[in-house]
XYZ file of C-alpha atoms in Angstrom:
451
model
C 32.024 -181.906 -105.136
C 33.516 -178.951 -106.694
C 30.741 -176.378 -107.887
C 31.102 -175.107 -111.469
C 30.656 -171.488 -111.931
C 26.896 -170.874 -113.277
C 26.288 -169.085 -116.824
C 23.772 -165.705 -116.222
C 20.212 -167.626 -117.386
C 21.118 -170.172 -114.799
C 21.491 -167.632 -112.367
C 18.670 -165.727 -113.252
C 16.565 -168.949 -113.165
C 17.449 -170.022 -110.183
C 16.370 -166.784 -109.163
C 13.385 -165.484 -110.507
C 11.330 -166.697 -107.537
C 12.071 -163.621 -106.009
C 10.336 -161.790 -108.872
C 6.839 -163.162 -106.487
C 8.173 -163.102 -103.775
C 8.555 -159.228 -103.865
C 5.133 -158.648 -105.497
C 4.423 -159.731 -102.116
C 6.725 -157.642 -100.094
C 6.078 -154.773 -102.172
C 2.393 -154.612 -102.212
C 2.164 -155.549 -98.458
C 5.055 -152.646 -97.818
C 3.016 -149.985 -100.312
C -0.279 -150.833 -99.025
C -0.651 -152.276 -95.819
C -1.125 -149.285 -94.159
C -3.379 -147.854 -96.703
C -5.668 -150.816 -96.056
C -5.410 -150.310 -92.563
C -6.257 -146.321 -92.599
C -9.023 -147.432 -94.890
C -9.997 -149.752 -92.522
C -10.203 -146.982 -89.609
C -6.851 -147.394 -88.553
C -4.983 -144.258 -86.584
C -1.436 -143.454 -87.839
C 0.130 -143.958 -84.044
C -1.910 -147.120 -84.083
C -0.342 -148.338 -87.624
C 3.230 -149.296 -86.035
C 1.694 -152.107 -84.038
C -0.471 -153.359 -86.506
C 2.262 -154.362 -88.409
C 4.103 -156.460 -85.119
C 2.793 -159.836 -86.663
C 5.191 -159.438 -89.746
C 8.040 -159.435 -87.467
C 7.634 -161.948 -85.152
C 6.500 -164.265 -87.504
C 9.542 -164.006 -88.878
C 11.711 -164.664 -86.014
C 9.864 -167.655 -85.380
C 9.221 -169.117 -89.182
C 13.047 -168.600 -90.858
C 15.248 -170.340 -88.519
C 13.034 -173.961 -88.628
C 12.124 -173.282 -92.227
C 16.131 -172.892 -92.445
C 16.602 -176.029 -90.549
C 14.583 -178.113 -92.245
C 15.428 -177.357 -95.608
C 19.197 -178.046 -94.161
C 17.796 -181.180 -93.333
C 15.861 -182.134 -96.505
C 16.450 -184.067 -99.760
C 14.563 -185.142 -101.919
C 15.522 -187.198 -105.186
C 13.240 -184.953 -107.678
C 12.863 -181.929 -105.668
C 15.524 -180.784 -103.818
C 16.362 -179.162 -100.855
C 14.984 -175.794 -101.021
C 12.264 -176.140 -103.237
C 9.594 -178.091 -101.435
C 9.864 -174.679 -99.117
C 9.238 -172.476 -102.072
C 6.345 -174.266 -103.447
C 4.804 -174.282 -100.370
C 5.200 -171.051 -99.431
C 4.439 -169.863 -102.620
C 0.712 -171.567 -102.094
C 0.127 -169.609 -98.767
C 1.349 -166.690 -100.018
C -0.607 -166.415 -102.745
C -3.774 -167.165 -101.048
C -3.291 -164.638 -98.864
C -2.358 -162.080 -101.179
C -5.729 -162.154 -102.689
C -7.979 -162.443 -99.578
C -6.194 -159.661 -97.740
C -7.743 -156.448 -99.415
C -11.096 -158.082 -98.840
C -10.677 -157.923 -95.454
C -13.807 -156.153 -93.517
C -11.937 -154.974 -89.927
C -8.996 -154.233 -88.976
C -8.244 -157.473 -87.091
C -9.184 -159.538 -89.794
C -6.581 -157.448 -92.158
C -3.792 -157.846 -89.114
C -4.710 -161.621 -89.284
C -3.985 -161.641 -93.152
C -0.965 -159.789 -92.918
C 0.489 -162.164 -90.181
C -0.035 -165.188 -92.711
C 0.784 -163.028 -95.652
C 4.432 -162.667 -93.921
C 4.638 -166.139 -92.610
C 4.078 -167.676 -95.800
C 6.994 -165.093 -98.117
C 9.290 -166.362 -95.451
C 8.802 -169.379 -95.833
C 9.779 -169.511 -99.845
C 12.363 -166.221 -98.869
C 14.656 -168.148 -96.480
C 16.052 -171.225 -98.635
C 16.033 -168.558 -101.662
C 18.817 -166.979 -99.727
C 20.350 -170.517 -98.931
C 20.055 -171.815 -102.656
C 22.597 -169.022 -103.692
C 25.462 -170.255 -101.091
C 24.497 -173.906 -101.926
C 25.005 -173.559 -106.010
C 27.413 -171.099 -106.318
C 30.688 -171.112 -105.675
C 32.652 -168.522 -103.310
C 33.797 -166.393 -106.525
C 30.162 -166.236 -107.654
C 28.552 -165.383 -104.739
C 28.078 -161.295 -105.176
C 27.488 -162.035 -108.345
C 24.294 -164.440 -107.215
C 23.222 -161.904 -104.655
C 23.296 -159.399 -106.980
C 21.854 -160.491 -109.650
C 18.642 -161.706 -107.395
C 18.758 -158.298 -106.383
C 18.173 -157.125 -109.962
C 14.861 -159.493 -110.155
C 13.436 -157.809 -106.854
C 14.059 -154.227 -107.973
C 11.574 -155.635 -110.971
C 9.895 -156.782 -108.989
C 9.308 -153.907 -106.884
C 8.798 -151.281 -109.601
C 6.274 -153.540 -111.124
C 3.958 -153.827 -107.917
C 4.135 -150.836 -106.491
C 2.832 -149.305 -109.462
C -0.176 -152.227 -110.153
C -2.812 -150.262 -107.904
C -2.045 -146.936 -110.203
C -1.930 -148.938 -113.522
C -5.428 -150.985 -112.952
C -6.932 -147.369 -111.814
C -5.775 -145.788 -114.969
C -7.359 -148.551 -116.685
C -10.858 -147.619 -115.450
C -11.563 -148.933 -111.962
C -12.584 -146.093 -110.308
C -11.221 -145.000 -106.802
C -14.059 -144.502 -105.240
C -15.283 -146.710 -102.596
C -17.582 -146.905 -99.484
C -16.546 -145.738 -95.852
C -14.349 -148.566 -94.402
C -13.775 -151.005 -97.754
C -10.447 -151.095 -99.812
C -11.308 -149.684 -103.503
C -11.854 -152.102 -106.075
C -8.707 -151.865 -108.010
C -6.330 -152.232 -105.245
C -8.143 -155.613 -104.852
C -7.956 -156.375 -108.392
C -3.842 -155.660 -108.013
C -3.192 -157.753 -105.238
C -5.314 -160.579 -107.193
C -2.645 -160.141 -109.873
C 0.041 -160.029 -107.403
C -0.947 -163.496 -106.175
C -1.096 -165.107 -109.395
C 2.502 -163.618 -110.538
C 3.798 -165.146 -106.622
C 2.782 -168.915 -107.557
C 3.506 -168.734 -111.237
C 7.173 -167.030 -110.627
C 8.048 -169.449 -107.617
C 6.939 -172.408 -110.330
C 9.428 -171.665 -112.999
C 12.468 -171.457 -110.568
C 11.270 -175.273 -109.554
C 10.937 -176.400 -113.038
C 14.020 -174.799 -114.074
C 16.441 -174.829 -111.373
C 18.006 -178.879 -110.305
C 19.985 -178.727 -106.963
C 22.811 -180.606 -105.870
C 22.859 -183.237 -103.932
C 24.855 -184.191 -100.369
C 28.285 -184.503 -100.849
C 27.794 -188.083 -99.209
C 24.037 -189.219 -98.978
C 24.288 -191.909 -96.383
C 26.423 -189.725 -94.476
C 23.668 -187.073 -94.669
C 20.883 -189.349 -93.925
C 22.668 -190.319 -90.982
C 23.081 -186.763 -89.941
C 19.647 -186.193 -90.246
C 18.820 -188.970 -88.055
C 21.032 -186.919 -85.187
C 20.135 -183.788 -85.408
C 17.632 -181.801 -83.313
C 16.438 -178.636 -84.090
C 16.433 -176.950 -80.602
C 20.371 -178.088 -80.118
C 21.295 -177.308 -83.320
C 19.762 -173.686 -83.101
C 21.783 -173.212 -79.805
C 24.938 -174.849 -80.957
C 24.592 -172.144 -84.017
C 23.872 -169.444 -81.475
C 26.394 -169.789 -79.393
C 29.082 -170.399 -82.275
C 27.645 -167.494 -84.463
C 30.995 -166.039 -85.760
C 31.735 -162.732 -85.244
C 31.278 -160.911 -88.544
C 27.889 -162.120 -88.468
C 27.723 -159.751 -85.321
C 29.059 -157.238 -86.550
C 26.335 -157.419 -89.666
C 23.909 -157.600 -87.409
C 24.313 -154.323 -86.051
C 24.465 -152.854 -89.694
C 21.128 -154.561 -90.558
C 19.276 -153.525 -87.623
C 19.714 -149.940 -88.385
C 18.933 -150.619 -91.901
C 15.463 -152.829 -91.104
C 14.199 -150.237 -88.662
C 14.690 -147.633 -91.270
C 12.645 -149.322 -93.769
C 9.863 -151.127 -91.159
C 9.842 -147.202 -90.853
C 8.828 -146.476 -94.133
C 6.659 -149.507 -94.982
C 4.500 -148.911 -91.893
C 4.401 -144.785 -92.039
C 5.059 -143.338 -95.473
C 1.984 -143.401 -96.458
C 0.673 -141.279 -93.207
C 3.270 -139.306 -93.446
C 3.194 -138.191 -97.284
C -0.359 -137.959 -97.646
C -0.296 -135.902 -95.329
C 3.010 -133.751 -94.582
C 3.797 -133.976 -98.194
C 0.459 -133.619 -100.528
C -1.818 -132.548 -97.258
C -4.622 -135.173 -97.923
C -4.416 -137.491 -94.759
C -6.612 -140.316 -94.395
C -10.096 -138.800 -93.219
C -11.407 -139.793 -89.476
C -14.874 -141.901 -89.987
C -16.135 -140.850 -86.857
C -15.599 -136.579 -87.326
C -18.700 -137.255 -90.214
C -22.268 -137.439 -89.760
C -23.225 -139.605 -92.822
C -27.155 -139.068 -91.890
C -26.172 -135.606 -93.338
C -25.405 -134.977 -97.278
C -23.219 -132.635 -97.037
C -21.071 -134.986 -94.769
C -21.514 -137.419 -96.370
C -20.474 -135.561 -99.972
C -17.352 -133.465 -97.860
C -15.977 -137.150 -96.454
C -16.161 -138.568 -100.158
C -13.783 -135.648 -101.263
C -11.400 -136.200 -98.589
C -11.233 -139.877 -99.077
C -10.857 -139.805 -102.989
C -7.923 -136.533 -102.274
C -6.799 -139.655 -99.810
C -6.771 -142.333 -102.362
C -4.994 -140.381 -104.793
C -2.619 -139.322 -102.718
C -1.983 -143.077 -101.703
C -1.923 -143.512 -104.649
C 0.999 -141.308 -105.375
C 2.829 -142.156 -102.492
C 2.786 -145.741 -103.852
C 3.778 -145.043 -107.121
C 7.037 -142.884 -105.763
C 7.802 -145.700 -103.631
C 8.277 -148.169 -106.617
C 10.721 -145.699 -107.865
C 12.663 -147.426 -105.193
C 12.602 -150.807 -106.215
C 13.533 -149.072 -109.768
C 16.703 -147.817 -109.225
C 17.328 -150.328 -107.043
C 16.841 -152.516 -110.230
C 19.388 -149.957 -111.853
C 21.576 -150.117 -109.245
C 21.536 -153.736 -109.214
C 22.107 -153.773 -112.905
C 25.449 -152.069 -112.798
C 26.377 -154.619 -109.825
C 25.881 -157.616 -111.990
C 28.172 -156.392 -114.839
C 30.988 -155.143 -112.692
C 30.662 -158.285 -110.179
C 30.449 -160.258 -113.336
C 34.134 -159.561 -114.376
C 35.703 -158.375 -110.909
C 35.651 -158.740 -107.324
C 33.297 -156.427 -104.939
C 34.416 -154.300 -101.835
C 31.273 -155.115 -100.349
C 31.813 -153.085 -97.068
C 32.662 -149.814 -99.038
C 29.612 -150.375 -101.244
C 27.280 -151.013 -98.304
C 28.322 -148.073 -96.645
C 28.094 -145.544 -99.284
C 24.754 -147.135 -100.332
C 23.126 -147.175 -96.353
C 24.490 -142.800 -96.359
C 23.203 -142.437 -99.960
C 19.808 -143.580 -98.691
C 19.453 -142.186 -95.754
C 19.864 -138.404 -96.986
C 17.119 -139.876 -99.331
C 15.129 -140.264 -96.196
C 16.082 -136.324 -94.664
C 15.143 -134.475 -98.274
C 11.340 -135.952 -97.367
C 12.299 -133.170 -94.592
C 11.652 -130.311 -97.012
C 8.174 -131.205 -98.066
C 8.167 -131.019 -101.501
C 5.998 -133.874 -103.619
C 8.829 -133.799 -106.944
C 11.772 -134.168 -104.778
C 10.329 -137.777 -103.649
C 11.400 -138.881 -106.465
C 15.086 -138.369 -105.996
C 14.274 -139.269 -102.357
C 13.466 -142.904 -103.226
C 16.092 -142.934 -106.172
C 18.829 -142.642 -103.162
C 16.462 -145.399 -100.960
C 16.521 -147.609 -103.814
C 20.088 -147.500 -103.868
C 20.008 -148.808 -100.027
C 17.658 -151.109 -100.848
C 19.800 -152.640 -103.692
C 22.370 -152.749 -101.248
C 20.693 -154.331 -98.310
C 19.333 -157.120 -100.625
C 22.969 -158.385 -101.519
C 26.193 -157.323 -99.515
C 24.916 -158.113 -95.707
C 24.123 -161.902 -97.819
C 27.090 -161.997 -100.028
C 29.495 -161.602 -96.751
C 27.623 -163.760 -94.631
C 28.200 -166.235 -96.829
C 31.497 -165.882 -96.892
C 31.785 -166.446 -92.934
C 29.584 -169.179 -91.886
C 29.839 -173.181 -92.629
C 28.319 -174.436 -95.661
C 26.105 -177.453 -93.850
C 24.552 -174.918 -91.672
C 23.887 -172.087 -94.072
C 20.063 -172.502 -94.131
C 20.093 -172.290 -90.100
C 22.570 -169.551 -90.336
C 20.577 -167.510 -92.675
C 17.623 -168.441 -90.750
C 19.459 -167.013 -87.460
C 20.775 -163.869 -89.440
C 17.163 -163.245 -90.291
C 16.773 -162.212 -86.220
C 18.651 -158.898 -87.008
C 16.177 -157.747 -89.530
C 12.910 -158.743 -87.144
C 14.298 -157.475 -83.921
C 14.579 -153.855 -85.089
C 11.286 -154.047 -86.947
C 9.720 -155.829 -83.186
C 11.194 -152.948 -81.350
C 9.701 -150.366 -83.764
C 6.396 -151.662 -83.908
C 6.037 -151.545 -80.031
C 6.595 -148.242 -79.468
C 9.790 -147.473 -81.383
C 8.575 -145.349 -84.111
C 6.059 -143.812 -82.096
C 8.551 -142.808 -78.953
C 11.801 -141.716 -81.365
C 9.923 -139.601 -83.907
C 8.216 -137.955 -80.633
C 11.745 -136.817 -79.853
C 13.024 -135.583 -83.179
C 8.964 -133.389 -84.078
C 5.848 -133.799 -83.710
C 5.396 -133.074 -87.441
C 3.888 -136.296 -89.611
C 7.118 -136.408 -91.250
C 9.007 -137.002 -88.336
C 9.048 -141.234 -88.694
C 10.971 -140.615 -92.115
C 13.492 -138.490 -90.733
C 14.242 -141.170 -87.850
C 14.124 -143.627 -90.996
C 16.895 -141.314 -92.397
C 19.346 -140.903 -89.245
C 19.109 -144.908 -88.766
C 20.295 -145.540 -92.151
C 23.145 -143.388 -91.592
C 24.112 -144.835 -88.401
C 24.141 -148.274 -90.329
C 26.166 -147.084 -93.126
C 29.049 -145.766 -90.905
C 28.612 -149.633 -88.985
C 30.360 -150.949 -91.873
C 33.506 -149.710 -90.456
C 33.071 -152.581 -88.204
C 33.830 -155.166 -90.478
C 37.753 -155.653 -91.264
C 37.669 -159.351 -92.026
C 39.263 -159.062 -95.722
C 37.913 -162.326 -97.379
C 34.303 -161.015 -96.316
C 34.885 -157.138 -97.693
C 36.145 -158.653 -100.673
C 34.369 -161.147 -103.125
């Protein structure tokens, strides 16, 4: 069946899942850490908090991706029984996880919390390959791209907006302040309620040949069809890979140290150590209260800057759509100069200076953008329709193997090499992103550069 070329509110509907989906990514990237410093967490301990994330990952998207290959269903679909569910989990963990009373018990929530966005992430990906056809598919990717920069701006700012509305950011020793809880409670509800419209709005199409499919289904096995994809991974894909593993360790960088490192290198109010206090004492007491509200604030900050990020990634996504809309896409030159752009976003966090992080995440938003669409839009264009939600599943190893490797000692080893400064995880962040950019001259396969 020949795929008809989809208007922009189609698109956009079959889309605007993500709009949850990164209200989840976005408040566990901004605040994570935060809850875990609150929580008595050490900055060099921080890295390996975060491991569950990425191996949950590596695990959950390439069976979520072959079963949703796998599945149809006459009134739902393919890939939406995944979102729905995953939208569920997701959203109950969203609001637990700031409740969370030790730092195990906030690992645990994370480790769900990225289990369950996987699982509705994955066929999201898949859905754009499976309703689009080849001349749309920048276009798609693009234009999903647009809904997480919204998304992004919009949540990493909810903990500073419900503040300014009077919760106050005061809290005791070792518990997450009340209106960080009260944004991740809104961040939940947004998830399931975003994730419900693309279901209600979006129909999918069918198997080319049902019985065929059924049949299929009947043959396949999940352990040789995850070798079988392995082995006959095509080599652009490999050649991506190496792009996005510079690009995820760059921003596991940032989403597990920016906030240690601006609080502190940047508006010199790190998180304060519990155990330096006497609490039996007033004065302590009083002097730990000032740190930890300079602490909050600054958090507060940081988080704030960072959802300039997903804002002009928005922007940058915006002037994708038009131009994609009416012309074709050199993804590999746009990937590169997007990857440089923000990685000398990355080194100007070098100079220490609290306005310039704005520009600094202006030039990561335009990676970000970037990352969200090209490395998908030209995968798609190399890999076998049948197996894309396997294939995407596999491709989802390059972005969880660099963030593995940096939250076992990665971060912690390289950043030891470049200073010993708290800033010295961003500028690693920085020379990775580089060295993923100039990857792109890797990829010479001309119907995946252009589309």
């Amino acid at each position: 069946m020949e795929k008809r070329k989809l208007g922009f509110w189609e698109v956009w509907n079959m889309s605007f899942g993500f709009l949850g989906i990164q209200f989840g990514f976005a408040l566990q990237g901004g605040f994570m850490s935060r809850i875990f410093q609150t929580l008595g967490a050490e900055p060099h301990d921080i890295p390996a908090l975060w491991i569950a994330a990425p191996l949950t990952g590596l695990l959950v998207q390439p069976i979520i991706g072959y079963l949703s290959d796998n599945t149809w269903h006459p009134k739902y679909g393919r890939r939406k029984p995944y979102f729905l569910l995953g939208a569920i989990l997701s959203s109950f963990a969203l609001f637990f996880v700031p409740y969370s009373s030790t730092l195990w018990i906030a690992a645990g929530f994370l480790w769900i919390l990225d289990a369950s966005i996987n699982i509705s992430m994955e066929p999201f990906r898949a859905l754009v390959a499976d309703k689009l056809p080849e001349t749309q598919r920048s276009y798609g990717f693009v234009l999903q791209t647009l809904i997480i920069g919204i998304g992004t701006w919009i949540a990493s700012n909810l903990p500073w907006l419900v503040n300014k509305m009077g919760f106050t950011e005061e809290a005791p020793a070792g518990v997450v302040p009340e209106y960080v809880k009260i944004a991740f409670g809104i961040g939940a509800l947004v998830f399931l309620i975003s994730i419900l419209y693309t279901i209600m709005k979006t129909k999918e199409y069918p198997p080319k040949d049902l019985e065929t499919f059924k049949k299929e289904k009947k043959e396949n096995r999940f352990v040789h069809d995850f070798l079988f994809s392995l082995k006959n991974m095509p080599v652009t894909m490999k050649k991506l890979g190496l792009i996005q593993f510079f690009s995820w360790f760059a921003f596991f960088t940032m989403w597990s140290m920016a906030t240690p490192a601006l609080t502190d290198y940047v508006y010199k109010a790190p998180a304060p150590d519990k155990a330096s206090y006497d609490f039996s004492i007033p004065a302590q007491e009083q002097a730990f209260n000032i740190a930890n509200k300079a602490f909050q604030t600054a958090s507060d900050n940081v988080g704030s800057a960072m959802g300039i990020y997903g804002l002009s990634s928005m922007v940058f996504a915006l002037l994708l759509t038009f131009y994609a809309a009416k012309r074709t896409v050199n993804r590999r030159l746009v990937h590169m100069f997007s990857l440089v752009a923000g990685g000398v976003g990355f080194l100007l966090m070098g100079l220490g200076q609290a306005p310039l992080l704005n520009v600094s995440f202006i030039l990561i938003g335009i990676s970000w953008g970037s990352i969200l669409s090209m490395p998908y839009a030209m995968l798609s264009s190399s890999v076998d329709e049948k197996r894309m939600g396997m294939m995407m599943g596999l491709f989802n190893m390059f972005i969880v193997i660099p963030q593995i490797i940096a939250a076992l000692g990665g971060i912690n080893f390289l950043s030891e090499q470049i200073s010993k400064s708290s800033i010295a995880p961003m500028i690693l962040a920085g020379i990775s992103l580089i060295l993923g950019g100039l990857s792109n001259f890797l990829i010479n396969d001309k119907k995946v550069i252009i589309g």
